[in-house]
Amino acid sequence: MKKLTLISVPITVALLAYTSYLALIVAPTEQTMGDVQRIFYYHVPSGWVAGLCFFINFVASALYLWKRSPASDALAAASAEVGVVFCAVLLITGPLWARPVWGIWWTWDARLTTTLVLWLIYVSYLVLRRFAAGGQTQVLAAAFAIFGFADVPIVYMSIRWFRTQHPSPVMGGGENSGLAPAMLHVFLINLVAFTVLGILFVWLRYQLQMQEQALESAHAQLALKGVSR
Amino acid sequence: MNPITFLKAAYIVAWVVYLGYLGRILLRMKRVEEEMKELQHNGSHSSRQ
């Protein structure tokens, strides 16, 4: 396992560095926004990975409620935390792009507000897991996660359902949507690299969660031994 | 402010957050591994007594 970590971490970081080179140097400059549009190559993939992580969390939480397996619970915890990290980057890079283009850092439009609510839902989920007392924490967290996931499709559809300050979908948004082939190529490579990074994070975080669970039970066993003596 | 400043800031923030998070996970893994080893060592030591 250690060997795999030692190989996968530098490969993923190198892949991410290569995608930064593609996004900053190789991709053509957008005509209206200029160079600042290059934030797109980090902003959108971060959002995609956050959504993917929250979906994994949803499936793992449902599985936990059904089978009560500690592995499902560990996967749910891992994917939620990674999702929060990617969603945080989405929420930071968004205003950094908005300020020079819209002239404002933030506006309470449907896409931005539902994304902020999404981030807050999963931060609450992590807080619940961290601080709830009693033996039902995992069950509560799983139920919370299933309802919390309802915001993901709302975030996705918000720019289709409402007229927002946020731009319409770049892809799949109708006749006038789409990217120039050179931009699309860079975007897809970034999307793949960010997905690999997200999977690596979830996998590492899952390993950590399982190790922590093992450590906790080892502590409990040792304490029981002490009591029985 | 120059728009390039915002571009640089966005990329730097993303790299700092992602690398920082990766470092945090790896550090925690190392700590848990060490604690587990210590616990196993203590456990085997106490069972011998």
Short mmCIF file of C-alpha atoms in Angstrom, two decimals:
data_model
loop_
_atom_site.label_atom_id
_atom_site.label_comp_id
_atom_site.label_asym_id
_atom_site.label_seq_id
_atom_site.Cartn_x
_atom_site.Cartn_y
_atom_site.Cartn_z
CA MET A 1 0.00 0.00 0.00
CA LYS A 2 2.87 2.33 0.89
CA LYS A 3 4.54 1.65 -2.46
CA LEU A 4 1.35 2.50 -4.33
CA THR A 5 1.07 5.78 -2.38
CA LEU A 6 4.71 6.62 -3.08
CA ILE A 7 4.13 6.10 -6.81
CA SER A 8 0.65 7.60 -7.20
CA VAL A 9 1.24 10.86 -5.29
CA PRO A 10 4.17 12.21 -7.40
CA ILE A 11 2.52 11.02 -10.63
CA THR A 12 -0.69 12.89 -9.79
CA VAL A 13 1.18 16.05 -8.74
CA ALA A 14 3.19 15.92 -12.00
CA LEU A 15 -0.04 15.47 -13.97
CA LEU A 16 -1.53 18.49 -12.22
CA ALA A 17 1.60 20.55 -12.97
CA TYR A 18 1.34 19.56 -16.65
CA THR A 19 -2.33 20.61 -16.78
CA SER A 20 -1.38 23.98 -15.24
CA TYR A 21 1.15 24.41 -18.05
CA LEU A 22 -1.52 23.55 -20.62
CA ALA A 23 -4.06 25.92 -19.04
CA LEU A 24 -1.68 28.85 -18.56
CA ILE A 25 0.53 28.58 -21.65
CA VAL A 26 -0.95 26.28 -24.33
CA ALA A 27 -4.68 27.14 -24.21
CA PRO A 28 -5.66 30.08 -26.44
CA THR A 29 -6.62 33.40 -24.83
CA GLU A 30 -10.35 33.99 -24.69
CA GLN A 31 -11.39 37.08 -26.70
CA THR A 32 -13.80 38.79 -24.28
CA MET A 33 -12.31 38.10 -20.84
CA GLY A 34 -8.65 37.72 -21.78
CA ASP A 35 -6.19 35.71 -19.69
CA VAL A 36 -8.32 35.71 -16.53
CA GLN A 37 -10.66 33.21 -18.27
CA ARG A 38 -7.91 30.61 -17.67
CA ILE A 39 -9.31 30.28 -14.12
CA PHE A 40 -12.02 28.23 -15.88
CA TYR A 41 -9.57 25.29 -16.24
CA TYR A 42 -9.32 24.98 -12.43
CA HIS A 43 -12.74 26.31 -11.43
CA VAL A 44 -14.96 23.92 -13.41
CA PRO A 45 -12.98 20.68 -12.76
CA SER A 46 -12.94 21.52 -9.02
CA GLY A 47 -16.73 21.80 -9.12
CA TRP A 48 -17.03 18.55 -11.07
CA VAL A 49 -14.87 16.63 -8.55
CA ALA A 50 -16.80 18.14 -5.61
CA GLY A 51 -20.06 16.89 -7.17
CA LEU A 52 -18.52 13.47 -7.81
CA CYS A 53 -17.33 13.20 -4.19
CA PHE A 54 -20.75 14.17 -2.85
CA PHE A 55 -22.29 11.50 -5.11
CA ILE A 56 -19.86 8.89 -3.70
CA ASN A 57 -20.81 10.10 -0.21
CA PHE A 58 -24.51 9.67 -1.06
CA VAL A 59 -24.03 6.11 -2.37
CA ALA A 60 -21.74 5.11 0.53
CA SER A 61 -24.19 6.57 3.09
CA ALA A 62 -27.12 4.67 1.55
CA LEU A 63 -24.97 1.50 1.58
CA TYR A 64 -24.08 2.11 5.23
CA LEU A 65 -27.75 2.44 6.21
CA TRP A 66 -28.48 -0.80 4.37
CA LYS A 67 -25.48 -2.99 5.29
CA ARG A 68 -23.98 -1.13 8.30
CA SER A 69 -20.46 -1.89 7.06
CA PRO A 70 -17.63 0.21 8.54
CA ALA A 71 -16.02 0.39 5.07
CA SER A 72 -19.07 2.23 3.64
CA ASP A 73 -18.99 4.64 6.56
CA ALA A 74 -15.26 5.26 6.03
CA LEU A 75 -15.83 5.89 2.32
CA ALA A 76 -18.69 8.30 3.12
CA ALA A 77 -16.50 10.26 5.58
CA ALA A 78 -13.56 10.32 3.16
CA SER A 79 -15.55 11.47 0.13
CA ALA A 80 -17.39 14.19 2.08
CA GLU A 81 -14.14 15.70 3.34
CA VAL A 82 -12.53 15.63 -0.12
CA GLY A 83 -15.71 17.10 -1.60
CA VAL A 84 -15.56 19.98 0.90
CA VAL A 85 -11.93 20.70 -0.11
CA PHE A 86 -12.76 20.81 -3.84
CA CYS A 87 -15.93 22.83 -3.20
CA ALA A 88 -13.84 25.31 -1.16
CA VAL A 89 -11.49 25.79 -4.14
CA LEU A 90 -14.56 26.27 -6.35
CA LEU A 91 -15.89 28.95 -3.98
CA ILE A 92 -12.51 30.72 -3.80
CA THR A 93 -11.65 30.66 -7.51
CA GLY A 94 -15.18 31.80 -8.44
CA PRO A 95 -14.96 35.25 -6.79
CA LEU A 96 -11.35 35.63 -8.03
CA TRP A 97 -12.72 35.21 -11.55
CA ALA A 98 -15.86 37.29 -10.92
CA ARG A 99 -14.08 40.41 -9.59
CA PRO A 100 -12.23 41.37 -12.81
CA VAL A 101 -15.06 40.17 -15.10
CA TRP A 102 -18.26 41.24 -13.29
CA GLY A 103 -16.72 43.95 -11.13
CA ILE A 104 -18.00 42.26 -7.94
CA TRP A 105 -16.66 39.48 -5.74
CA TRP A 106 -20.01 37.89 -4.95
CA THR A 107 -23.69 38.12 -5.70
CA TRP A 108 -26.57 36.16 -4.18
CA ASP A 109 -27.66 34.54 -7.43
CA ALA A 110 -29.01 30.99 -7.62
CA ARG A 111 -25.80 29.19 -8.67
CA LEU A 112 -23.53 30.93 -6.18
CA THR A 113 -25.98 30.70 -3.28
CA THR A 114 -26.85 27.01 -3.80
CA THR A 115 -23.12 26.19 -4.07
CA LEU A 116 -22.39 28.00 -0.81
CA VAL A 117 -25.31 26.15 0.82
CA LEU A 118 -23.90 22.86 -0.55
CA TRP A 119 -20.50 23.58 1.01
CA LEU A 120 -22.17 24.48 4.33
CA ILE A 121 -24.25 21.25 4.26
CA TYR A 122 -21.13 19.08 3.96
CA VAL A 123 -19.17 21.16 6.50
CA SER A 124 -22.11 20.52 8.89
CA TYR A 125 -21.91 16.82 8.01
CA LEU A 126 -18.22 16.76 8.98
CA VAL A 127 -18.92 18.73 12.17
CA LEU A 128 -21.70 16.27 13.04
CA ARG A 129 -19.34 13.32 12.55
CA ARG A 130 -16.63 15.00 14.60
CA PHE A 131 -18.64 16.19 17.60
CA ALA A 132 -21.82 14.07 17.89
CA ALA A 133 -21.74 11.84 20.95
CA GLY A 134 -23.23 8.37 21.31
CA GLY A 135 -23.25 5.24 19.20
CA GLN A 136 -25.64 6.50 16.51
CA THR A 137 -23.34 9.13 14.97
CA GLN A 138 -22.71 7.15 11.78
CA VAL A 139 -26.42 6.47 11.26
CA LEU A 140 -27.30 10.14 11.82
CA ALA A 141 -24.52 11.24 9.47
CA ALA A 142 -25.65 8.81 6.76
CA ALA A 143 -29.25 10.03 6.96
CA PHE A 144 -28.05 13.66 6.92
CA ALA A 145 -25.88 12.93 3.84
CA ILE A 146 -28.76 11.40 1.89
CA PHE A 147 -30.92 14.50 2.40
CA GLY A 148 -27.93 16.82 1.93
CA PHE A 149 -27.24 15.39 -1.50
CA ALA A 150 -30.56 16.86 -2.72
CA ASP A 151 -28.74 20.18 -3.16
CA VAL A 152 -26.31 18.75 -5.78
CA PRO A 153 -28.86 18.49 -8.64
CA ILE A 154 -30.24 21.91 -7.60
CA VAL A 155 -26.73 23.43 -7.97
CA TYR A 156 -26.33 21.73 -11.35
CA MET A 157 -29.72 22.85 -12.66
CA SER A 158 -29.69 26.35 -11.12
CA ILE A 159 -28.20 27.99 -14.23
CA ARG A 160 -30.82 26.26 -16.37
CA TRP A 161 -33.82 26.97 -14.13
CA PHE A 162 -33.06 30.56 -13.16
CA ARG A 163 -31.74 33.64 -14.94
CA THR A 164 -28.48 34.18 -13.07
CA GLN A 165 -25.42 36.41 -13.04
CA HIS A 166 -23.41 33.20 -13.42
CA PRO A 167 -22.94 32.29 -17.10
CA SER A 168 -25.11 29.64 -18.79
CA PRO A 169 -23.64 26.14 -19.17
CA VAL A 170 -20.57 26.13 -21.41
CA MET A 171 -21.33 22.63 -22.59
CA GLY A 172 -24.77 21.17 -23.18
CA GLY A 173 -26.32 24.60 -22.79
CA GLY A 174 -27.98 24.92 -26.19
CA GLU A 175 -27.02 26.08 -29.67
CA ASN A 176 -24.62 28.89 -28.74
CA SER A 177 -22.79 26.95 -26.06
CA GLY A 178 -19.51 25.10 -26.51
CA LEU A 179 -15.76 25.60 -26.46
CA ALA A 180 -13.20 26.13 -29.22
CA PRO A 181 -11.48 22.77 -29.98
CA ALA A 182 -8.11 23.93 -28.55
CA MET A 183 -9.81 25.04 -25.32
CA LEU A 184 -11.92 21.89 -25.13
CA HIS A 185 -8.80 19.72 -25.44
CA VAL A 186 -7.08 21.50 -22.51
CA PHE A 187 -10.30 21.49 -20.49
CA LEU A 188 -10.81 17.73 -20.91
CA ILE A 189 -7.21 16.98 -19.86
CA ASN A 190 -7.72 19.18 -16.78
CA LEU A 191 -10.98 17.40 -16.05
CA VAL A 192 -9.23 14.01 -16.16
CA ALA A 193 -6.29 15.24 -14.00
CA PHE A 194 -8.61 16.71 -11.37
CA THR A 195 -10.68 13.51 -11.33
CA VAL A 196 -7.48 11.49 -10.76
CA LEU A 197 -6.51 13.91 -7.96
CA GLY A 198 -9.97 13.59 -6.38
CA ILE A 199 -9.86 9.76 -6.55
CA LEU A 200 -6.34 9.79 -5.02
CA PHE A 201 -7.53 12.02 -2.17
CA VAL A 202 -10.59 9.84 -1.49
CA TRP A 203 -8.48 6.67 -1.59
CA LEU A 204 -5.84 8.08 0.80
CA ARG A 205 -8.46 9.56 3.10
CA TYR A 206 -10.34 6.25 3.09
CA GLN A 207 -7.14 4.41 4.11
CA LEU A 208 -6.66 6.93 6.91
CA GLN A 209 -10.27 6.54 8.10
CA MET A 210 -9.89 2.73 8.18
CA GLN A 211 -6.58 3.04 10.07
CA GLU A 212 -8.21 5.39 12.59
CA GLN A 213 -11.10 2.94 13.07
CA ALA A 214 -8.58 0.11 13.64
CA LEU A 215 -6.65 2.26 16.11
CA GLU A 216 -9.82 3.13 18.00
CA SER A 217 -10.82 -0.54 18.34
CA ALA A 218 -7.25 -1.46 19.38
CA HIS A 219 -7.43 1.21 22.10
CA ALA A 220 -10.82 -0.15 23.23
CA GLN A 221 -9.50 -3.74 23.34
CA LEU A 222 -6.48 -2.66 25.33
CA ALA A 223 -8.69 -0.75 27.77
CA LEU A 224 -10.95 -3.82 28.16
CA LYS A 225 -7.90 -5.99 28.90
CA GLY A 226 -6.88 -3.50 31.56
CA VAL A 227 -10.36 -3.57 33.14
CA SER A 228 -10.60 -7.38 33.10
CA ARG A 229 -7.24 -7.65 34.86
CA MET B 1 -5.83 45.61 -10.12
CA ASN B 2 -4.37 43.75 -13.09
CA PRO B 3 -6.57 40.75 -14.11
CA ILE B 4 -3.40 38.61 -14.21
CA THR B 5 -3.12 39.10 -10.42
CA PHE B 6 -6.51 37.38 -10.01
CA LEU B 7 -5.41 34.56 -12.32
CA LYS B 8 -2.20 34.04 -10.34
CA ALA B 9 -4.08 34.21 -7.04
CA ALA B 10 -6.61 31.57 -8.19
CA TYR B 11 -3.89 29.11 -9.27
CA ILE B 12 -1.75 29.69 -6.18
CA VAL B 13 -4.74 29.23 -3.84
CA ALA B 14 -5.77 26.01 -5.62
CA TRP B 15 -2.23 24.57 -5.43
CA VAL B 16 -1.81 25.58 -1.77
CA VAL B 17 -5.17 24.04 -0.79
CA TYR B 18 -4.61 20.78 -2.71
CA LEU B 19 -0.97 20.26 -1.71
CA GLY B 20 -1.71 21.33 1.87
CA TYR B 21 -4.56 18.84 2.09
CA LEU B 22 -2.40 16.06 0.60
CA GLY B 23 0.37 16.82 3.10
CA ARG B 24 -2.13 16.82 5.97
CA ILE B 25 -3.52 13.39 5.00
CA LEU B 26 -0.01 11.89 4.63
CA LEU B 27 1.08 13.33 7.99
CA ARG B 28 -2.02 11.98 9.74
CA MET B 29 -1.45 8.55 8.14
CA LYS B 30 2.12 8.53 9.44
CA ARG B 31 1.00 9.55 12.93
CA VAL B 32 -1.73 6.87 13.08
CA GLU B 33 0.75 4.23 11.86
CA GLU B 34 3.24 5.22 14.57
CA GLU B 35 0.54 5.21 17.25
CA MET B 36 -0.62 1.76 16.08
CA LYS B 37 2.94 0.40 16.25
CA GLU B 38 3.37 1.87 19.73
CA LEU B 39 0.07 0.37 20.85
CA GLN B 40 0.97 -3.06 19.47
CA HIS B 41 4.34 -2.82 21.19
CA ASN B 42 2.72 -1.85 24.51
CA GLY B 43 0.03 -4.54 24.09
CA SER B 44 2.52 -7.32 23.50
CA HIS B 45 4.66 -6.00 26.36
CA SER B 46 1.77 -5.96 28.85
CA SER B 47 0.51 -9.43 27.78
CA ARG B 48 3.95 -10.87 28.54
CA GLN B 49 3.85 -9.53 32.12
#
